[in-house]
Tab-separated table of C-alpha atoms and ligand atoms in Angstrom:
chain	number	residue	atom	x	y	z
H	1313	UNK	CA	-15.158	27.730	21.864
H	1314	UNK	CA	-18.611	28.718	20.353
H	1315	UNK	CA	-19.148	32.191	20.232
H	1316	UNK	CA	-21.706	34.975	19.411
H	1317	UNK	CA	-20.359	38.199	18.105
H	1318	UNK	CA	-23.046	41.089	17.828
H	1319	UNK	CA	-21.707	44.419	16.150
H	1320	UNK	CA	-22.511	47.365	14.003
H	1321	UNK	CA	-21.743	46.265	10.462
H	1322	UNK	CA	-20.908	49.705	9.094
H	1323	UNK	CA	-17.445	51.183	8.641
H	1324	UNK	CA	-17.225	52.389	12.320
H	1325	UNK	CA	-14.497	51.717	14.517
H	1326	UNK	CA	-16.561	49.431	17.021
H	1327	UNK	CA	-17.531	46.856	14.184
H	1328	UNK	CA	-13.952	46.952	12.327
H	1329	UNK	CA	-12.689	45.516	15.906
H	1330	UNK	CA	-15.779	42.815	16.214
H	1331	UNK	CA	-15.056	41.401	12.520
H	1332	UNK	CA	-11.579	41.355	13.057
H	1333	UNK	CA	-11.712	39.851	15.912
H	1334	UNK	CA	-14.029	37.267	15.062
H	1335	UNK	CA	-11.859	36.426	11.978
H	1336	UNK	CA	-9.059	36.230	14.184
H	1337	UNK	CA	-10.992	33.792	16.369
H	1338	UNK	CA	-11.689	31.841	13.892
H	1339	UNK	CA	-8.250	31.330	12.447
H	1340	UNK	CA	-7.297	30.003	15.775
H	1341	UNK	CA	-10.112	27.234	15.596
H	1342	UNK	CA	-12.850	28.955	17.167
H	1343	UNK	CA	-16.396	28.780	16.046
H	1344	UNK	CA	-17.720	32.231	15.511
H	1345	UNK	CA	-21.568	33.456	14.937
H	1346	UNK	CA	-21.997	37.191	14.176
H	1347	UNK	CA	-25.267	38.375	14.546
H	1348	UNK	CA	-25.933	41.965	13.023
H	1349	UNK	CA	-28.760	43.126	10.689
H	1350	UNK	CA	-26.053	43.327	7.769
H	1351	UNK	CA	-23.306	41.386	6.939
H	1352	UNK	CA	-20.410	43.385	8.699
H	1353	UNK	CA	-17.992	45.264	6.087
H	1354	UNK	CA	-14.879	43.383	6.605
H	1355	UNK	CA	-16.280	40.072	6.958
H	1356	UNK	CA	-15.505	39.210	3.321
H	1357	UNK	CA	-14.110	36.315	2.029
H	1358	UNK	CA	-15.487	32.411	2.863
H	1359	UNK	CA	-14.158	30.836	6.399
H	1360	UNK	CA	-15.358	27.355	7.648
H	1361	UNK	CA	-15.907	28.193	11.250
H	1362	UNK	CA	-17.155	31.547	10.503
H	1363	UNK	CA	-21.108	31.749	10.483
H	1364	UNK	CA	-23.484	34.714	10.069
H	1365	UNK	CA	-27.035	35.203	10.797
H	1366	UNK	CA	-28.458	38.380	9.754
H	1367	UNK	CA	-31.483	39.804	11.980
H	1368	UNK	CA	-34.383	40.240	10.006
H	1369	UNK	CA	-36.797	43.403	10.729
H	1370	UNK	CA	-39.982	42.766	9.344
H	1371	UNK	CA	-41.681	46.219	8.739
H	1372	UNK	CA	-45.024	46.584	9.743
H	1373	UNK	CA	-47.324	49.377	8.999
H	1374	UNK	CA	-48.236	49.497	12.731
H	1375	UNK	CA	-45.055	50.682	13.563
H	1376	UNK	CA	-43.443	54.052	12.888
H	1377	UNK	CA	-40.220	52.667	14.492
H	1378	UNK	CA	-39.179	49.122	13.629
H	1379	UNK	CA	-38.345	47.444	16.942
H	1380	UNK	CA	-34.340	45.833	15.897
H	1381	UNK	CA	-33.658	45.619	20.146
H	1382	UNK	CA	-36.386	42.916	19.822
H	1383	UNK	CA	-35.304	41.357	16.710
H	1384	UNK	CA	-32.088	41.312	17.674
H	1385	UNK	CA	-33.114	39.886	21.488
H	1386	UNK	CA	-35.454	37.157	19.600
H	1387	UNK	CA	-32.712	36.133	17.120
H	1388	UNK	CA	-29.676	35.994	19.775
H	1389	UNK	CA	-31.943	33.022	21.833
H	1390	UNK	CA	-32.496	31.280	18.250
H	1391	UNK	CA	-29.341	31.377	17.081
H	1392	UNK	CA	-27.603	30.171	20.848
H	1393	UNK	CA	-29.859	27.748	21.119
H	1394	UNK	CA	-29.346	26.068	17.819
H	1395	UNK	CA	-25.660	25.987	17.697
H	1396	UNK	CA	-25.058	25.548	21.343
H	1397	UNK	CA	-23.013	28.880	21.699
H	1398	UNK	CA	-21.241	29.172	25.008
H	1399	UNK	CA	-20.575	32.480	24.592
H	1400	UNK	CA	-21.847	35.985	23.634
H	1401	UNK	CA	-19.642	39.016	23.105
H	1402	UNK	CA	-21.240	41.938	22.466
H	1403	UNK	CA	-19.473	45.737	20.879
H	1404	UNK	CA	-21.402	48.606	22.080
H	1405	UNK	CA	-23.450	49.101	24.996
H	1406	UNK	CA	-26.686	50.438	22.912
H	1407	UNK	CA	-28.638	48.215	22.339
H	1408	UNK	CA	-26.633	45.206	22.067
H	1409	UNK	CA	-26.045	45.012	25.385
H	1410	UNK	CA	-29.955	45.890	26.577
H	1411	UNK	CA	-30.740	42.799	23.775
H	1412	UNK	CA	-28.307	39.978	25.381
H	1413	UNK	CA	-29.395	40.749	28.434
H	1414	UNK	CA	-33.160	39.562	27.370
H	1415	UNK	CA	-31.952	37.281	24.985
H	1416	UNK	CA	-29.933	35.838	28.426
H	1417	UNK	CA	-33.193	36.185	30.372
H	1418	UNK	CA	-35.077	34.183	28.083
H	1419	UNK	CA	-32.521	31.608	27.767
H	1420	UNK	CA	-32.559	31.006	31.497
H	1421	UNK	CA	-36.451	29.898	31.572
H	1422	UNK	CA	-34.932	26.904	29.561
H	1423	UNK	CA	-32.346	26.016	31.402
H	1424	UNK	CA	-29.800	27.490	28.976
H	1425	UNK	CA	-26.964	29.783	30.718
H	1426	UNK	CA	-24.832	32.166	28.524
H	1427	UNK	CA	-22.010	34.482	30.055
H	1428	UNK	CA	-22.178	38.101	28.185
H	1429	UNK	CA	-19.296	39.927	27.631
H	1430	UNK	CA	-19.920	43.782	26.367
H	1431	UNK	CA	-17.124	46.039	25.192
H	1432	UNK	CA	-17.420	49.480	25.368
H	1433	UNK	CA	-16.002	51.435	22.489
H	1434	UNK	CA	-16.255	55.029	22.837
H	1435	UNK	CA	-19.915	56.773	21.646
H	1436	UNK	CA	-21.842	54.300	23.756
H	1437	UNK	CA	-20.693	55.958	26.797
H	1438	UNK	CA	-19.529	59.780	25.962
H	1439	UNK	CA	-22.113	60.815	23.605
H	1440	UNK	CA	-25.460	58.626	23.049
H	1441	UNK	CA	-25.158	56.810	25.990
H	1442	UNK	CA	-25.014	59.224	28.374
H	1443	UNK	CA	-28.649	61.438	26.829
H	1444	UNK	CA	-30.911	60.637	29.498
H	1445	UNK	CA	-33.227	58.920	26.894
H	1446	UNK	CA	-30.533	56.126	27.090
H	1447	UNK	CA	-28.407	56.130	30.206
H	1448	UNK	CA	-30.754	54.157	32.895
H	1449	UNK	CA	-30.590	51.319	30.057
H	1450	UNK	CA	-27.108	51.599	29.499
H	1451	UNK	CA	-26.073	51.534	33.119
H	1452	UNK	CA	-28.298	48.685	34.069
H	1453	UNK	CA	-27.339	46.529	30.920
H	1454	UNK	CA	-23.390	47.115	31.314
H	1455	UNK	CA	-23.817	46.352	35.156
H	1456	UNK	CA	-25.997	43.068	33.992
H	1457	UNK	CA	-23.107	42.062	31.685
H	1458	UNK	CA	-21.030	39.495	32.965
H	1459	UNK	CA	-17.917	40.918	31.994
H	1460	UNK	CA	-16.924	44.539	30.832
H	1461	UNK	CA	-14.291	45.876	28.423
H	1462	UNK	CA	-13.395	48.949	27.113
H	1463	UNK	CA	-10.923	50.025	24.673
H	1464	UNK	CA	-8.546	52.524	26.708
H	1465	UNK	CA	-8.255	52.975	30.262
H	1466	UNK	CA	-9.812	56.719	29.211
H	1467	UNK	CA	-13.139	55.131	28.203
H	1468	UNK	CA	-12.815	53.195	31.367
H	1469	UNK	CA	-12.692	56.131	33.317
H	1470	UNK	CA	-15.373	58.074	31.749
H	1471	UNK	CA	-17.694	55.105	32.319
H	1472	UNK	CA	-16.904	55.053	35.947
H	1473	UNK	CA	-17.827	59.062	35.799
H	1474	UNK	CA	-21.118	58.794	34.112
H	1475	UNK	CA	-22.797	55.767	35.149
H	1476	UNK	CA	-22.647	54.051	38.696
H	1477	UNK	CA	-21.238	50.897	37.757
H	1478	UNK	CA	-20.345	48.352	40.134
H	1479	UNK	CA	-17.901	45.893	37.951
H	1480	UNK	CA	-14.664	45.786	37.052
H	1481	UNK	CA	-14.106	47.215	33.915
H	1482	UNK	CA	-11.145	45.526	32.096
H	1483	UNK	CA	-9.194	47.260	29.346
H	1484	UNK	CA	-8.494	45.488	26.740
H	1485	UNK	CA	-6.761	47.989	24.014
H	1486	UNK	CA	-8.150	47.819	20.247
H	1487	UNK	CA	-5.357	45.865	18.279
H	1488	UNK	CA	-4.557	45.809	14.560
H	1489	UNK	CA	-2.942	42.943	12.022
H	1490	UNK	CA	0.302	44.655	11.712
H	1491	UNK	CA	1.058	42.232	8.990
H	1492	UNK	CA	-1.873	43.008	6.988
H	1493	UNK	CA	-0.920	46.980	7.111
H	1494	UNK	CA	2.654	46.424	6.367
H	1495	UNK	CA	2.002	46.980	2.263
H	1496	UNK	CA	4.291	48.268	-0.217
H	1497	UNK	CA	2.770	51.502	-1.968
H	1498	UNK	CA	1.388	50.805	-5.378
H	1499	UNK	CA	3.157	53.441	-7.581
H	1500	UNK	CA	0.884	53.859	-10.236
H	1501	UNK	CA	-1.802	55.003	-7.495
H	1502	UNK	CA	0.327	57.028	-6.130
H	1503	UNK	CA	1.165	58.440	-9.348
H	1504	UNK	CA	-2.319	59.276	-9.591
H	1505	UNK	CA	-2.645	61.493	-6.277
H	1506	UNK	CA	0.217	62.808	-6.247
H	1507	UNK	CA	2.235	63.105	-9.534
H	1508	UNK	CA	4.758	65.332	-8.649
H	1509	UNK	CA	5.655	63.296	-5.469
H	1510	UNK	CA	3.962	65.778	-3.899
H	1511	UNK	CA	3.655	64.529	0.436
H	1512	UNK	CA	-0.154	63.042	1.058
H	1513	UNK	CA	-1.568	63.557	3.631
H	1514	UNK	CA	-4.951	61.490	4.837
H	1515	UNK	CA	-8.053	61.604	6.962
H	1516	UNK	CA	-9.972	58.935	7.164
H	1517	UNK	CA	-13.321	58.846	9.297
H	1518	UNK	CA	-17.262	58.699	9.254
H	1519	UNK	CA	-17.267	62.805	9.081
H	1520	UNK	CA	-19.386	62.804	12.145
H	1521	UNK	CA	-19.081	66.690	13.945
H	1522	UNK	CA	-17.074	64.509	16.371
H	1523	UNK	CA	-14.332	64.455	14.413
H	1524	UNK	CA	-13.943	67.909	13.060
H	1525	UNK	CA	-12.975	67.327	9.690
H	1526	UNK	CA	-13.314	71.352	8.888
H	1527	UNK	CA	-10.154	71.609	11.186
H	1528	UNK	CA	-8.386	68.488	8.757
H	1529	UNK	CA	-9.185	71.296	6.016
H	1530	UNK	CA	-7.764	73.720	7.874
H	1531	UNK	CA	-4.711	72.565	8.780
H	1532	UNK	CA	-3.825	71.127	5.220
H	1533	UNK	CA	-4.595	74.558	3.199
H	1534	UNK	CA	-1.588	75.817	6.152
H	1535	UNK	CA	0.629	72.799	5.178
H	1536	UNK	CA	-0.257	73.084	1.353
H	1537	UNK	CA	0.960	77.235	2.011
H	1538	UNK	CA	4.358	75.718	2.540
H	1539	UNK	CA	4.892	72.108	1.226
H	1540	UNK	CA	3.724	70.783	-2.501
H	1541	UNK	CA	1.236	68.437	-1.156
H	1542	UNK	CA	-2.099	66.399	-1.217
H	1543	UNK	CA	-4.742	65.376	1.039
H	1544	UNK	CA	-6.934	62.227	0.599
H	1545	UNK	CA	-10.132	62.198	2.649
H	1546	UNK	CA	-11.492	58.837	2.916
H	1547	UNK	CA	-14.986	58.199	4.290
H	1548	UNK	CA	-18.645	59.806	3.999
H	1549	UNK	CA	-20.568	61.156	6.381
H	1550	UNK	CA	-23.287	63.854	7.709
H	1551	UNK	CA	-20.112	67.127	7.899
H	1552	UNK	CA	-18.488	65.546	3.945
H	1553	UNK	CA	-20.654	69.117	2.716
H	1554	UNK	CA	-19.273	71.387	4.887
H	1555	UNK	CA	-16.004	69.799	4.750
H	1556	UNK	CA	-16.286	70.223	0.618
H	1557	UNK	CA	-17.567	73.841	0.977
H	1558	UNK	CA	-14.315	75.132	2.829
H	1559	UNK	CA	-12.020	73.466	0.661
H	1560	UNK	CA	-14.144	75.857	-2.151
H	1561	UNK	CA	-13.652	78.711	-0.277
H	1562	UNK	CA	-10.160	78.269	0.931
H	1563	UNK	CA	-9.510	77.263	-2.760
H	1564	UNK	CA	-7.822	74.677	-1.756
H	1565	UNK	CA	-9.906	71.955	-3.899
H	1566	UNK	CA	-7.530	70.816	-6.861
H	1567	UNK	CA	-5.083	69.837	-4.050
H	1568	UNK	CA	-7.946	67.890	-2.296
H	1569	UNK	CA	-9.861	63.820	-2.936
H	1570	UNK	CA	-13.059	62.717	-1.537
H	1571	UNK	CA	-12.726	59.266	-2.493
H	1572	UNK	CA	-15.815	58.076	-0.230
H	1573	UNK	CA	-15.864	54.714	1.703
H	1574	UNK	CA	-13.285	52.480	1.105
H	1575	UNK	CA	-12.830	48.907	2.104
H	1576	UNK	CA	-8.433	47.999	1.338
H	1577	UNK	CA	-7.670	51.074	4.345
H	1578	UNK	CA	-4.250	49.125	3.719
H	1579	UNK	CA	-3.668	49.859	-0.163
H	1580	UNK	CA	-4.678	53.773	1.004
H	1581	UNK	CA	-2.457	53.997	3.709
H	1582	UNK	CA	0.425	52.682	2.137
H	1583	UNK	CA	0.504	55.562	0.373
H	1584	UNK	CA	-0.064	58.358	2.505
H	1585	UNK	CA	2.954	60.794	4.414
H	1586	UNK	CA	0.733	61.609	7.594
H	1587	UNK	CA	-2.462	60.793	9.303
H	1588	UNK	CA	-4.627	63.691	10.293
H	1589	UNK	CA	-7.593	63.060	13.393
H	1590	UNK	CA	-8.739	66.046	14.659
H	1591	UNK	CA	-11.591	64.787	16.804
H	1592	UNK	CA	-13.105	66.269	19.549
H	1593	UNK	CA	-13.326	63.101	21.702
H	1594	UNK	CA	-11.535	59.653	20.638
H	1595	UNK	CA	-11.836	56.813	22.927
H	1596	UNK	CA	-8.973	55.451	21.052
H	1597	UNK	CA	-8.771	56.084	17.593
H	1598	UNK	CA	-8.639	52.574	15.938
H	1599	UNK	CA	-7.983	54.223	12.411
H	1600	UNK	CA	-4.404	56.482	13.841
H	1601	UNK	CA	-3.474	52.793	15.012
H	1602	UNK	CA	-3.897	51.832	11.639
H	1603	UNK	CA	-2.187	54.844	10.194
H	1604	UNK	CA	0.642	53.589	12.437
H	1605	UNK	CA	0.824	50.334	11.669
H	1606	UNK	CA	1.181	51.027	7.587
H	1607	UNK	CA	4.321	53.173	8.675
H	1608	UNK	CA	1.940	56.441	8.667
H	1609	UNK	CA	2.815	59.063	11.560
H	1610	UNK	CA	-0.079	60.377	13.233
H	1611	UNK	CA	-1.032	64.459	14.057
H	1612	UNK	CA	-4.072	64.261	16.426
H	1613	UNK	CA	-5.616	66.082	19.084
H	1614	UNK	CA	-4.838	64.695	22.419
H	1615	UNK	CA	-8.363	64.019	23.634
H	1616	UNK	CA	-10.036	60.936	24.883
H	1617	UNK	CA	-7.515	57.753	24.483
H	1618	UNK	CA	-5.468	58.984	22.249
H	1619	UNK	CA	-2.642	59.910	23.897
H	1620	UNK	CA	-2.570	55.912	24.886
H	1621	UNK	CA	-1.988	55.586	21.066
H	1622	UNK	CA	0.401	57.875	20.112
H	1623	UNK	CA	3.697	58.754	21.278
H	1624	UNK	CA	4.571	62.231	21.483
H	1625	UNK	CA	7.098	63.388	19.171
H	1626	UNK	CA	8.003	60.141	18.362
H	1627	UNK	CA	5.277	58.418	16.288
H	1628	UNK	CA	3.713	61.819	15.665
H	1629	UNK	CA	2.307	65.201	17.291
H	1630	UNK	CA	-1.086	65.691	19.905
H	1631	UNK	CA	-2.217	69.346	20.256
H	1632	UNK	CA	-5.514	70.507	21.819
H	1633	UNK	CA	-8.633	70.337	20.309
H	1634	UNK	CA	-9.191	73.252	17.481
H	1635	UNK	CA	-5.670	74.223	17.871
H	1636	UNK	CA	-4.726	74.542	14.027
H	1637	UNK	CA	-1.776	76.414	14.455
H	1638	UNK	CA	-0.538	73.847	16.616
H	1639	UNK	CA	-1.284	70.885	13.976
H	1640	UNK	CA	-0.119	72.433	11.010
H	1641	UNK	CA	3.189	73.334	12.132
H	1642	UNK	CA	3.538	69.510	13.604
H	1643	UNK	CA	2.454	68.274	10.361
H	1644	UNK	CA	5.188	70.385	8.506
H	1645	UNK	CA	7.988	69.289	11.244
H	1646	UNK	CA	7.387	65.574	10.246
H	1647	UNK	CA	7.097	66.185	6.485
H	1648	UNK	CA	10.028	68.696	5.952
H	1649	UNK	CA	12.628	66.163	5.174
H	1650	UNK	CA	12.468	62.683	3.934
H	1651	UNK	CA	15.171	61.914	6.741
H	1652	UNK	CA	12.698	63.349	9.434
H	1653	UNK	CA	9.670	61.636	7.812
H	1654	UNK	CA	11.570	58.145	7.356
H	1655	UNK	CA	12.358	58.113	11.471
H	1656	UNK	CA	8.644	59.061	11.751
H	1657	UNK	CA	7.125	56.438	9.745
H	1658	UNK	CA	9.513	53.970	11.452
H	1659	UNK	CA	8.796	54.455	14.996
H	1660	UNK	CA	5.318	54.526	14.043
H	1661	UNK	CA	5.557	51.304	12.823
H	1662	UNK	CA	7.301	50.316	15.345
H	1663	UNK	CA	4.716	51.092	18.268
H	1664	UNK	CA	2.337	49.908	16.173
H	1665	UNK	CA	3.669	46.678	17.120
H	1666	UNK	CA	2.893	46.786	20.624
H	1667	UNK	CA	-1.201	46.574	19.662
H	1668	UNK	CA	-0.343	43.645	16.874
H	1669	UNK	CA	-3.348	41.109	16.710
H	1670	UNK	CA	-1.265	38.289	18.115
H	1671	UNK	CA	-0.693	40.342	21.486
H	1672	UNK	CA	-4.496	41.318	22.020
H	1673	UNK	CA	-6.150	38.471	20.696
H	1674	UNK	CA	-5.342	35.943	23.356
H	1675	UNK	CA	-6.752	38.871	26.816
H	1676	UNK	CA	-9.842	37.977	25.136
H	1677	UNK	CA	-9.575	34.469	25.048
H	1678	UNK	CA	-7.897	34.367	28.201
H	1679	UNK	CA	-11.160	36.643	29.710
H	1680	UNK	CA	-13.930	34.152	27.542
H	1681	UNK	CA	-12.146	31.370	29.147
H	1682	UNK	CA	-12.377	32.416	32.989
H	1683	UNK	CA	-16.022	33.158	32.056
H	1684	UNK	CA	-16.248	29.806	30.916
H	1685	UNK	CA	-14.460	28.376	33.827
H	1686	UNK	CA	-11.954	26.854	32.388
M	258	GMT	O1	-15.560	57.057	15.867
M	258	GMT	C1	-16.670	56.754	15.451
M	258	GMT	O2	-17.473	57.572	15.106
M	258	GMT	C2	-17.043	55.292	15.375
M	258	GMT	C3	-17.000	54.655	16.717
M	258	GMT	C4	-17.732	53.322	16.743
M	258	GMT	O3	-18.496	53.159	17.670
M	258	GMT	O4	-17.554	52.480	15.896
M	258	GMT	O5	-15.646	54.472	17.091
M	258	GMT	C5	-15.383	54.259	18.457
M	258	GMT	O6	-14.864	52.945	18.605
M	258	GMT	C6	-13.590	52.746	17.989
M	258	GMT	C7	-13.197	51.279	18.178
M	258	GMT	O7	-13.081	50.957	19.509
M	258	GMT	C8	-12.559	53.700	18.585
M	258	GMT	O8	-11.318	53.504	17.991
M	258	GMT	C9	-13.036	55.154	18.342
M	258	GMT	O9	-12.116	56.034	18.957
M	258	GMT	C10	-14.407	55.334	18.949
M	258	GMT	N1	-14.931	56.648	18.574
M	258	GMT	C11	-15.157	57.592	19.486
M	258	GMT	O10	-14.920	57.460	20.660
M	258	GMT	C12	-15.681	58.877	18.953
C-alpha cells in the first residue's frame, strides 16, 4: 500500500507511535510518506520505501500567525497526488485531522478519492481539544474521518463524552518493539549514575503540568530517605524549573540528573530499577509501556488508560493522583530486594509482550485494508 503518515515530529508520545509505525510499515513492504513540518525524531536512519516531505511555512510579514493548517492542507493534495497515495493516516485530531479533511475535499474536485484514518492519542481530546476555541473543529473533522482510532478504550470513552460523535471508534492499543527494548545495561553508564549500585529510578516525559513531575520529586526524596538510590529525569519541558527548584529545596539534588531529551530511550532504560509517571491524565502512557518492555516496573497513577497498561501488583503499583505516600511506599516494596525487583522486572517484561509491534501492527493494516476494500 501507499500511505500518508502526518504527525507531530517532536518527542511526544503521538509522533513516537506515527514514526514507528511507519517504519514498521515499511519493513513489511509498504510505501510510506510522512508529512510533518520537521523530520520526525525517530525517523533516523535511510529506508527505501520510506519518503518524507517536510511542509514548508513561508513567513510573511502580513501574518502574525503563520497559517501550517493550510500548508499542511496544500501539501497533503501535492504530495497524494504525485505519488498516487491510497491512503492517509493521520495522529492527532488538531489540526491534522481539520487539514486531511480539506486536503480530501480538494482532492475530490479532481476526481481523486482518499480514505482518512485519524487516531486519537490523548491531548487532542481531554485537554486542547475540548477548549471551545477548538472543539466544533475537532468534532466535525473526527466525524468527517473515515475511520477513527484511539489508543485505549479510556480515550475512546472520553471522546464519546465530549464530542457527539457518530462513528465507531476502534481501539487500537499503542504497541512497542519489544525486541528493540530488550538491551543489556551498559555498565560503564551505569557506573556513572549510580556508582555505588545505588537502585535508579527514572522519569521520562515532556514536563508538561500534566504530568506532575514535582510529585516524581517528591516521591524519590521519600524513597532516597530509605534506599541508597538515584533518579534520572529524562526530557525538557515548560515545569523542568520548578521540578529543579524542589530538588534544591528538598536537598535532594546530588542524588538527582536532568539529562534533557534523549533519543536511545532503550540504552536509558536498560539501566533504570523503576519507572515513575505521575500524571494527572494519561490516555495510555506509551513511555510506562516502554519502561515495561526494557524489564522496568512501572509506579503510576491510575488515571486515564493506564490501568489498561499496567498490571496491578504485578508489573508495578497505580495509586491516585497526588497520592505520594501511596507511590513512595510502592516504589520501596518493588526495590527492597533484588529477589522482589527481579519478579518485577520480569513480569513487566513479560506483559510488555502482549503490546509487541508484531501483534499491533497488522489491526492497522487489517483496518487500511477494509478502507481500501480489499
Ligand atoms: O503525553 C504527552 O504530553 C504527549 C502526548 C502526545 O500527544 O504525543 O501523548 C499522548 O499520546 C501518547 C501516544 O498515544 C500516549 O501514550 C500519552 O498517554 C498521551 N498523553 C496524554 O494523554 C497526556
Amino acid at each position: 500500500m501507499r500511505i500518508g503518515i502526518v504527525c507531530y515530529p517532536t518527542f511526544g508520545g503521538s509522533g513516537v507511535l506515527a514514526t514507528e509505525l511507519g517504519k514498521a510499515l515499511a519493513q513489511k513492504g509498504h510505501h510510506v510518506h510522512f508529512i510533518t513540518y520537521q523530520q520526525p525524531v525517530r525517523l533516523n536512519g535511510f529506508v527505501p520505501n520510506i519518503y518524507y516531505h517536510e511542509v514548508q511555512v513561508p513567513p510573511y510579514p502580513l501574518f502574525d500567525y503563520p497559517p501550517y493548517e493550510t500548508a499542511l492542507a496544500s501539501t497533503l493534495v501535492d504530495v497524494i497526488k504525485n505519488n498516487q497515495l491510497q491512503l492517509l493516516h493521520v495522529h492527532y485530531a488538531i489540526p491534522h485531522a481539520a487539514a486531511a479533511y480539506m486536503a480530501k475535499k480538494i482532492l475530490e474536485t479532481d476526481g481523486i478519492s482518499i480514505p482518512v484514518i485519524t487516531t486519537l492519542h490523548g491531548t487532542d481530546i481531554t485537554l486542547v481539544g475540548r477548549d471551545k476555541t477548538y472543539a466544533p473543529v475537532v468534532a466535525f473533522s473526527i466525524n468527517q474521518s473515515d475511520a477513527i482510532t484511539a489508543v485505549s478504550q479510556n480515550l475512546c470513552e472520553e471522546t464519546y463524552r465530549t464530542f457527539t460523535i457518530k462513528k465507531q471508534i476502534e481501539v487500537i492499543h499503542n504497541f512497542v518493539d519489544v525486541k528493540r527494548f530488550s538491551r543489556k545495561p551498559i555498565d560503564a553508564f551505569k557506573k556513572v549514575i549510580a556508582p555505588d549500585g545505588e537502585r535508579i529510578l527514572l522519569h521520562a516525559s515532556n514536563f508538561r503540568k500534566i504530568k506532575r513531575v514535582q510529585d516524581v520529586v517528591k516521591i524519590f526524596y521519600k524513597v532516597n530517605q530509605k534506599l541508597p538510590s538515584k533518579l534520572l529525569f529524562v526530557g525538557d519541558g515548560p515545569e523542568r524549573a520548578t521540578a529543579e527548584d524542589l530538588c534544591r529545596k528538598l536537598g535532594t539534588c546530588d542524588h538527582i540528573r536532568f539529562v534533557g531529551k534523549q533519543e536511545q530511550m532503550e540504552d536509558i532504560l536498560a539501566i533504570a530499577d523503576l519507572f515513575l509517571l505521575t500524571s494527572e491524565y494519561e490516555s495510555f502512557g506509551l513511555a510506562a509501556l516502554e519502561a515495561m518492555a526494557a524489564g522496568v516496573p512501572v509506579v503510576s497513577t491510575n488515571a486515564g488508560g493506564l490501568p489498561e497498561v499496567i498490571v496491578q501488583g504485578i508489573t508495578g503499583y497505580m495509586s491516585n493522583v497526588g497520592d505520594i505516600d501511596s507511590m513512595s511506599n510502592q516504589a520501596l516494596d518493588i526495590l527492597k530486594d533484588d529477589e522482589t525487583l527481579q519478579q518485577f522486572k520480569m513480569a513487566a517484561a513479560e506483559h510488555a509482550k502482549n503490546f509487541d509491534i508484531h501483534r499491533i501492527v497488522p489491526l492497522y493494516e487489517k483496518l487500511y485494508e477494509q478502507l481500501l476494500g480489499n
